[in-house]
PDB file of C-alpha atoms in Angstrom:
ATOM      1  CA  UNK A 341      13.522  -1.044 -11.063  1.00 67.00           C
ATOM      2  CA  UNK A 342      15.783  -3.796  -9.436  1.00 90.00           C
ATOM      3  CA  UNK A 343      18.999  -1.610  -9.528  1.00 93.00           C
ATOM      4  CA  UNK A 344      19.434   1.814  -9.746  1.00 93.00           C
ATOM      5  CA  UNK A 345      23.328   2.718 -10.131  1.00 94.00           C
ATOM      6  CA  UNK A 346      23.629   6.708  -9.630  1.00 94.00           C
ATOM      7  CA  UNK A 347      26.966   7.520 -11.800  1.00 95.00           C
ATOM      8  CA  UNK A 348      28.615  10.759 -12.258  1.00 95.00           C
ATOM      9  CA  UNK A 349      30.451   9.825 -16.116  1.00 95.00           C
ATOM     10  CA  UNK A 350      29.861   7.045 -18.831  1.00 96.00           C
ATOM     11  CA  UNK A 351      32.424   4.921 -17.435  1.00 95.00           C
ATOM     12  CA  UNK A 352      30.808   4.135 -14.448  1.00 94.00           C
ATOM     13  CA  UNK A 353      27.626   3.853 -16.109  1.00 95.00           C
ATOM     14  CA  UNK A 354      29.647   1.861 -18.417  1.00 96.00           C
ATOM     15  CA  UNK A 355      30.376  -0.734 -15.755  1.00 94.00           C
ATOM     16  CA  UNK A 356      26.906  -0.880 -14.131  1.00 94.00           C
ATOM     17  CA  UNK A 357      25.218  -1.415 -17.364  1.00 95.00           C
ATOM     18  CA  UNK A 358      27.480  -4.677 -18.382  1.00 94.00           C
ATOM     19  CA  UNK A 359      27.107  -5.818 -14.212  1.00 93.00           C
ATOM     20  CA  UNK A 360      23.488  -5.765 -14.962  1.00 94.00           C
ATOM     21  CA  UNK A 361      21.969  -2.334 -13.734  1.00 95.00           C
ATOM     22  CA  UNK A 362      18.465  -1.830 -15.024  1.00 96.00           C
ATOM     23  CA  UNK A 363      18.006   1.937 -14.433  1.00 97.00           C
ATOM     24  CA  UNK A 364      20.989   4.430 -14.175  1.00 97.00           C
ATOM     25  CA  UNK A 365      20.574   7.714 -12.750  1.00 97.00           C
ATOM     26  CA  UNK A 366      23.550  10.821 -13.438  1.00 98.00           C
ATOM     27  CA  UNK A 367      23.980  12.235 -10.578  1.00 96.00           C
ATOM     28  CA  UNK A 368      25.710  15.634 -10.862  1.00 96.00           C
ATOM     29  CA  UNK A 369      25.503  17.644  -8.430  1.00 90.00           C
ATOM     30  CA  UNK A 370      26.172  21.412  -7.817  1.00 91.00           C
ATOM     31  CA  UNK A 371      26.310  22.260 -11.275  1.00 95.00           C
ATOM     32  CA  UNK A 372      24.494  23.888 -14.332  1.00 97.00           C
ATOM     33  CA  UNK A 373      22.462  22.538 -16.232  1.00 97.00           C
ATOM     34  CA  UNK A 374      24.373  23.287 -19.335  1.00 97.00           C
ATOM     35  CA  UNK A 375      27.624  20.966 -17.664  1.00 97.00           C
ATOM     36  CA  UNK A 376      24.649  18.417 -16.274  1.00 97.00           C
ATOM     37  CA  UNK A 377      23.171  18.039 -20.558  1.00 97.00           C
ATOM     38  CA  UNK A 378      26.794  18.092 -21.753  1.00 97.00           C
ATOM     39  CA  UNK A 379      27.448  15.436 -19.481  1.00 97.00           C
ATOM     40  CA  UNK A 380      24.742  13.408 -19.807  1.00 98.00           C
ATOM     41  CA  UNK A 381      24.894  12.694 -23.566  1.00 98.00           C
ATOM     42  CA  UNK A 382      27.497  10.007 -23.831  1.00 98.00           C
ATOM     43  CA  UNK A 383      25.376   8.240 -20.392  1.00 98.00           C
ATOM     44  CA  UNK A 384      21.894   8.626 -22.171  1.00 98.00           C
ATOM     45  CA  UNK A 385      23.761   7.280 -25.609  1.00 98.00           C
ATOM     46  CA  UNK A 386      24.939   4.181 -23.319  1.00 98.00           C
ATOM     47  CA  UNK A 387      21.818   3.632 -21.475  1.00 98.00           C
ATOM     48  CA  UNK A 388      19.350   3.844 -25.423  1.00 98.00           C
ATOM     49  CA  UNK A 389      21.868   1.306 -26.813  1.00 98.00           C
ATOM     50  CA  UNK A 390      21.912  -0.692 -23.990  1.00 98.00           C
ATOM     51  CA  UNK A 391      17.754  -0.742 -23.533  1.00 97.00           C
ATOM     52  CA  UNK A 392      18.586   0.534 -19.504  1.00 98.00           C
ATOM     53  CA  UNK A 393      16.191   3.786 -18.315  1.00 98.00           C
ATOM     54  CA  UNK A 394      17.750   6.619 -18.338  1.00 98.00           C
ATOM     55  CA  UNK A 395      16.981   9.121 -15.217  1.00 98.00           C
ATOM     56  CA  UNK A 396      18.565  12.113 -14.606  1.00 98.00           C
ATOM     57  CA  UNK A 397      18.946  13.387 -10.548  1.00 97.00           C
ATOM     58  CA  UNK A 398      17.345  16.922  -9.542  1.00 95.00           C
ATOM     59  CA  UNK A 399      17.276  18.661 -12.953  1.00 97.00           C
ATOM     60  CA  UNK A 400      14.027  18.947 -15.180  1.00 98.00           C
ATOM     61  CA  UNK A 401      15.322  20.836 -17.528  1.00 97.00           C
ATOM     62  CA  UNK A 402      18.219  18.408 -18.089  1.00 98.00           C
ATOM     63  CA  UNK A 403      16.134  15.448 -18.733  1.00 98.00           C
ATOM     64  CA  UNK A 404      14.029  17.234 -20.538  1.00 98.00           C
ATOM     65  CA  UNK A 405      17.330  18.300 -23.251  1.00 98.00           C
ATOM     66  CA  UNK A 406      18.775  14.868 -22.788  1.00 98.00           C
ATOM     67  CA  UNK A 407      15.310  12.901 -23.476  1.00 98.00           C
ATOM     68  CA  UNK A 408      15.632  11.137 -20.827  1.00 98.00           C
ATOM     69  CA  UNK A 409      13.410   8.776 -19.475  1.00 98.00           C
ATOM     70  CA  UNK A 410      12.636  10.497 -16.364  1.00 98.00           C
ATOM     71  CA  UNK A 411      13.966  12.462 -13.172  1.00 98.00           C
ATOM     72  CA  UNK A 412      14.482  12.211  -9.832  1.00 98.00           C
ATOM     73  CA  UNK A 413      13.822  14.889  -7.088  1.00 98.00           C
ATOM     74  CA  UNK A 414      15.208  14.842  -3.509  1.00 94.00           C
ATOM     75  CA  UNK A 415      12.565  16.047  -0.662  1.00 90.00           C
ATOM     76  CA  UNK A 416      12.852  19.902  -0.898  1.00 89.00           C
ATOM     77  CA  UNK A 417      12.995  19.797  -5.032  1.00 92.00           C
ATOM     78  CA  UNK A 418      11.001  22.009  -7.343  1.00 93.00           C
ATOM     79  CA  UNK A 419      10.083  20.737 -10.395  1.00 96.00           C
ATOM     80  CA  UNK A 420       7.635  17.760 -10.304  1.00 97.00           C
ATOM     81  CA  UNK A 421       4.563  19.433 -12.230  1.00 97.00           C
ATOM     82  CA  UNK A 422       7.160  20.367 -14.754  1.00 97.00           C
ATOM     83  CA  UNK A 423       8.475  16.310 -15.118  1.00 98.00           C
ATOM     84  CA  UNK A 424       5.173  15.317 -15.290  1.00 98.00           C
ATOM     85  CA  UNK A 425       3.961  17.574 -17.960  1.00 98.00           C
ATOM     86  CA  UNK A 426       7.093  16.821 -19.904  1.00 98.00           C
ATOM     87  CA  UNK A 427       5.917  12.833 -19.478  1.00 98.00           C
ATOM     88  CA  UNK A 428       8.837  12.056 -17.581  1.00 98.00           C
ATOM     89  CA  UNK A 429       9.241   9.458 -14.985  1.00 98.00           C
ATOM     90  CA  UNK A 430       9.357  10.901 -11.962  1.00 98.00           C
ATOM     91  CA  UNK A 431      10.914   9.754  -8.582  1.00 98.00           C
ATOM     92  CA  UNK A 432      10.399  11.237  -5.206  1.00 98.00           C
ATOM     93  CA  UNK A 433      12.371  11.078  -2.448  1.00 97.00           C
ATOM     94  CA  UNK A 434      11.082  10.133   0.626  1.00 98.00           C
ATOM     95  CA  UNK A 435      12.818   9.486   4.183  1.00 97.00           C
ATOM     96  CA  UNK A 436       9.110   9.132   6.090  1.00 98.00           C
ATOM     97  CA  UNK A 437       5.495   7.167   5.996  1.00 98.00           C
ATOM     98  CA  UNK A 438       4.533  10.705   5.365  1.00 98.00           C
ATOM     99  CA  UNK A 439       6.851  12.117   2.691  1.00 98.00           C
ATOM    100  CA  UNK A 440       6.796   9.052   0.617  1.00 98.00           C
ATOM    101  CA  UNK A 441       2.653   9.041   0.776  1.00 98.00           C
ATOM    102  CA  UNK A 442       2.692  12.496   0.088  1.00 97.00           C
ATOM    103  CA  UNK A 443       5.409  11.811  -3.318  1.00 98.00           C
ATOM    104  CA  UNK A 444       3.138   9.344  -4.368  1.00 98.00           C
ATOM    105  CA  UNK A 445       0.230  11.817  -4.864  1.00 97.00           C
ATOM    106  CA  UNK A 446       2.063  14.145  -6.061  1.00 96.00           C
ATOM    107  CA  UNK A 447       2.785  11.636  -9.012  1.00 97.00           C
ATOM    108  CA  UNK A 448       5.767   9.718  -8.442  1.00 98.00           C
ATOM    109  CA  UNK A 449       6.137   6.903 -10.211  1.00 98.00           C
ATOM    110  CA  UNK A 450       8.347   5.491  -7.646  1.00 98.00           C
ATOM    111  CA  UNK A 451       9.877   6.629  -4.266  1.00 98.00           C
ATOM    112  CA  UNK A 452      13.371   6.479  -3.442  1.00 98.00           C
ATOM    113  CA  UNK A 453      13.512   5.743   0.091  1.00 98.00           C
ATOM    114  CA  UNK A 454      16.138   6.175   2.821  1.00 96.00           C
ATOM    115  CA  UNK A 455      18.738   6.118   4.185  1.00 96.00           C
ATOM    116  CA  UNK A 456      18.627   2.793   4.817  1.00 97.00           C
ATOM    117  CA  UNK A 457      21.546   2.654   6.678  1.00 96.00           C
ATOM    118  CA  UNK A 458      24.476   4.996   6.983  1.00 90.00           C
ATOM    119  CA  UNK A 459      26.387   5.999   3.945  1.00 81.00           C
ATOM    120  CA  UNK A 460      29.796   8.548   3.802  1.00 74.00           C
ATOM    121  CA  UNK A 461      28.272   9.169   0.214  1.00 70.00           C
ATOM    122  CA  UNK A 462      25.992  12.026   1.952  1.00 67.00           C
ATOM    123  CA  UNK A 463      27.123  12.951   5.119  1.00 69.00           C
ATOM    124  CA  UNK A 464      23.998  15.724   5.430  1.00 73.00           C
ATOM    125  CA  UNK A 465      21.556  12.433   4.895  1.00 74.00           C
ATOM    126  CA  UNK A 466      18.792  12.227   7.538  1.00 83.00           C
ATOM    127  CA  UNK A 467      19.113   9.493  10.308  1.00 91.00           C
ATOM    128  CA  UNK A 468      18.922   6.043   9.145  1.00 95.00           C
ATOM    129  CA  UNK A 469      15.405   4.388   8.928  1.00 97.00           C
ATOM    130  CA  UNK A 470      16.680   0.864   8.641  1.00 98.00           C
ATOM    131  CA  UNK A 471      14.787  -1.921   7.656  1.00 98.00           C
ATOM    132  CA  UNK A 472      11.952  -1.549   9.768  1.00 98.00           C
ATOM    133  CA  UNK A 473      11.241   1.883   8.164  1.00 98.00           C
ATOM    134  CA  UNK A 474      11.895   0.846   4.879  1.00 98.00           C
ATOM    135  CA  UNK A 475       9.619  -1.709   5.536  1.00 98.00           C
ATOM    136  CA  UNK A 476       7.004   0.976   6.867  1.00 98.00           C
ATOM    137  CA  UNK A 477       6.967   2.426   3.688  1.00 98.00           C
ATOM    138  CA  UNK A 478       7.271  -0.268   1.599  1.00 98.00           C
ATOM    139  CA  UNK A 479       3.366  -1.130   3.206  1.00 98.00           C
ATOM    140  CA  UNK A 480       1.602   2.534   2.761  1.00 98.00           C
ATOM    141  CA  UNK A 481       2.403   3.116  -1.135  1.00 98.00           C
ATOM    142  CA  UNK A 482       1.046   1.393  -4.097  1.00 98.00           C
ATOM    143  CA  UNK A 483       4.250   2.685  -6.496  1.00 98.00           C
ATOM    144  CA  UNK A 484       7.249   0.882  -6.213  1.00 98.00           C
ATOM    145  CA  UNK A 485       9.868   1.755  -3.505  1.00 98.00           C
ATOM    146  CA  UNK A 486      13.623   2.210  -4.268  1.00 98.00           C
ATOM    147  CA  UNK A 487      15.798   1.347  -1.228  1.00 98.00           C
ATOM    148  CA  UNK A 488      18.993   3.658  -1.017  1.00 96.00           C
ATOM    149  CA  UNK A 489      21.704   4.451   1.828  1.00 95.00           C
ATOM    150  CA  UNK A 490      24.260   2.313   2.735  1.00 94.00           C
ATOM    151  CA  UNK A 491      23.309  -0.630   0.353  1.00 95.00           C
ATOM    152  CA  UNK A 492      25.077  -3.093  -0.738  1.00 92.00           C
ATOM    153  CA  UNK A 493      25.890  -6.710  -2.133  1.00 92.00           C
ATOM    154  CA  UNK A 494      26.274  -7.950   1.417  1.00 94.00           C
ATOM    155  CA  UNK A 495      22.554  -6.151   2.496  1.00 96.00           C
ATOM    156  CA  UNK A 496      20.618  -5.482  -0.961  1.00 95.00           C
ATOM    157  CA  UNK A 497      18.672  -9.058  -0.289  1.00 95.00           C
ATOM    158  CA  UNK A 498      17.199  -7.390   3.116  1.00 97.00           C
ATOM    159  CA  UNK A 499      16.188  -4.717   1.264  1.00 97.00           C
ATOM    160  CA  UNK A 500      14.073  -6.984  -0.899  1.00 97.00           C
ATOM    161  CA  UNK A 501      12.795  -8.799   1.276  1.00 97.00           C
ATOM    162  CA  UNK A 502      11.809  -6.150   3.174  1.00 98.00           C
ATOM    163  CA  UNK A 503       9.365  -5.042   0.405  1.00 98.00           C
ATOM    164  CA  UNK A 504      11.612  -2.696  -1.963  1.00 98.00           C
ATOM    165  CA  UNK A 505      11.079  -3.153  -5.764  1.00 97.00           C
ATOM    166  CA  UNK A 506      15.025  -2.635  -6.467  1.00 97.00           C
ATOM    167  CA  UNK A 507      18.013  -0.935  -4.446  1.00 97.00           C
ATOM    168  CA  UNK A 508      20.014   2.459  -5.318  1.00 95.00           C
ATOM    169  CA  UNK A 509      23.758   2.358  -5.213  1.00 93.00           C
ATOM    170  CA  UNK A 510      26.569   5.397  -5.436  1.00 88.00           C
ATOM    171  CA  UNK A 511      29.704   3.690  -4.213  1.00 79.00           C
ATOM    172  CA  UNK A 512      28.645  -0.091  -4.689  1.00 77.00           C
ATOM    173  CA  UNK A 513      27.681   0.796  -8.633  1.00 79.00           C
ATOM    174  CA  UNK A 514      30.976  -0.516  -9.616  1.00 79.00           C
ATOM    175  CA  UNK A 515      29.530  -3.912  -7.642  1.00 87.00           C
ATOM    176  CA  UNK A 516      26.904  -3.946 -10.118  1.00 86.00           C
ATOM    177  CA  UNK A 517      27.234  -7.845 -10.878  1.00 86.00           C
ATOM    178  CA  UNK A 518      27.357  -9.151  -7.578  1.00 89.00           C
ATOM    179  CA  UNK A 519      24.076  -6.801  -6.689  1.00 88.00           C
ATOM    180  CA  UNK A 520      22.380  -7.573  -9.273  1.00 88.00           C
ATOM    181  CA  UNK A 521      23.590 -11.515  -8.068  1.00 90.00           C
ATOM    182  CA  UNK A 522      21.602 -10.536  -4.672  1.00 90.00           C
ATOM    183  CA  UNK A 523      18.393  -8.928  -5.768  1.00 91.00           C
ATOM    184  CA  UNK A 524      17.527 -11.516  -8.269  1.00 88.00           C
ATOM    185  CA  UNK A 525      18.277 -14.129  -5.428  1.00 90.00           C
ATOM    186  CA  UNK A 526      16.086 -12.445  -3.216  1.00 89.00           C
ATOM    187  CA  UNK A 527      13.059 -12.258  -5.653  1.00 80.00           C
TER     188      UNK A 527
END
């Protein structure tokens, strides 16, 4: 779980896989999920060969056609009983104590926390919860936490150290090495 790299084509995935990314996640978003499978193939092709888990953002169904390894659901998302019946891995987002308490009875296998800082990569994100709240939720679940808003090579470590099992990066995915660099330096 150390770095999540959220790619919209192979090539980025591509480049996050070689830097050392140890789960990739396609992030498509505002499309069918006919485009999101069609997609996906040539990811999920790179992330089997290359032994990296394969997640797919906000889509059951997708993950389900790609066989992906699981699926990650923002906040408001429908679809968790359906992951977890289909035996995928399933991610919840959380941006409270609260919400990510609440994802991990609902099942997640891991919460995706933030924003941890600002990020122009969602300009609707919720408020920042910085470290501290990071940190908060870090302490009140058992599953593994996911830092992701704003991260990169120059803040991943603080992440870490404040109690996250890995980071997740949009814009810094093409950063993979040096990230990957910082969260193993941190652990």
């Amino acid at each position: 779980m150390k770095l999540h790299a959220l790619v919209e084509d192979a090539e980025v995935a591509r480049v996050a896989i070689e830097g050392g990314a140890t789960v990739v996640q396609l992030r498509l978003k505002d499309i069918s999920t006919y485009l999101v499978r069609e997609r996906g193939v040539p990811v999920q092709a790179l992330c089997r060969d290359a032994g990296v888990t394969f997640v797919v953002n906000d889509d059951v169904e997708a993950a389900v056609a790609l066989g992906a390894d699981g699926v990650h659901l923002g906040r408001y998302d429908e679809g968790a009983e359906r992951a977890l019946a289909a035996g995928l891995l399933l991610g919840l987002s959380a941006a409270s104590v609260d919400e990510a308490v609440d994802a991990e009875r609902r099942g997640g296998a891991y919460v995706g926390a933030g924003p941890v800082w600002e990020t122009p990569s969602k300009p609707d994100a919720d408020p920042a919860i910085g470290l501290d709240g990071l940190r908060a939720i870090c302490g009140a679940v058992s599953v593994p936490v996911v830092a992701i808003g704003g991260i990169d090579a120059s803040n991943a470590a603080e992440c870490i150290r404040a109690g996250a099992a890995g980071v997740a990066v949009i814009r810094a995915a093409t950063e993979a090495r040096a990230l990957r660099e910082a969260i193993d330096a941190a652990l």
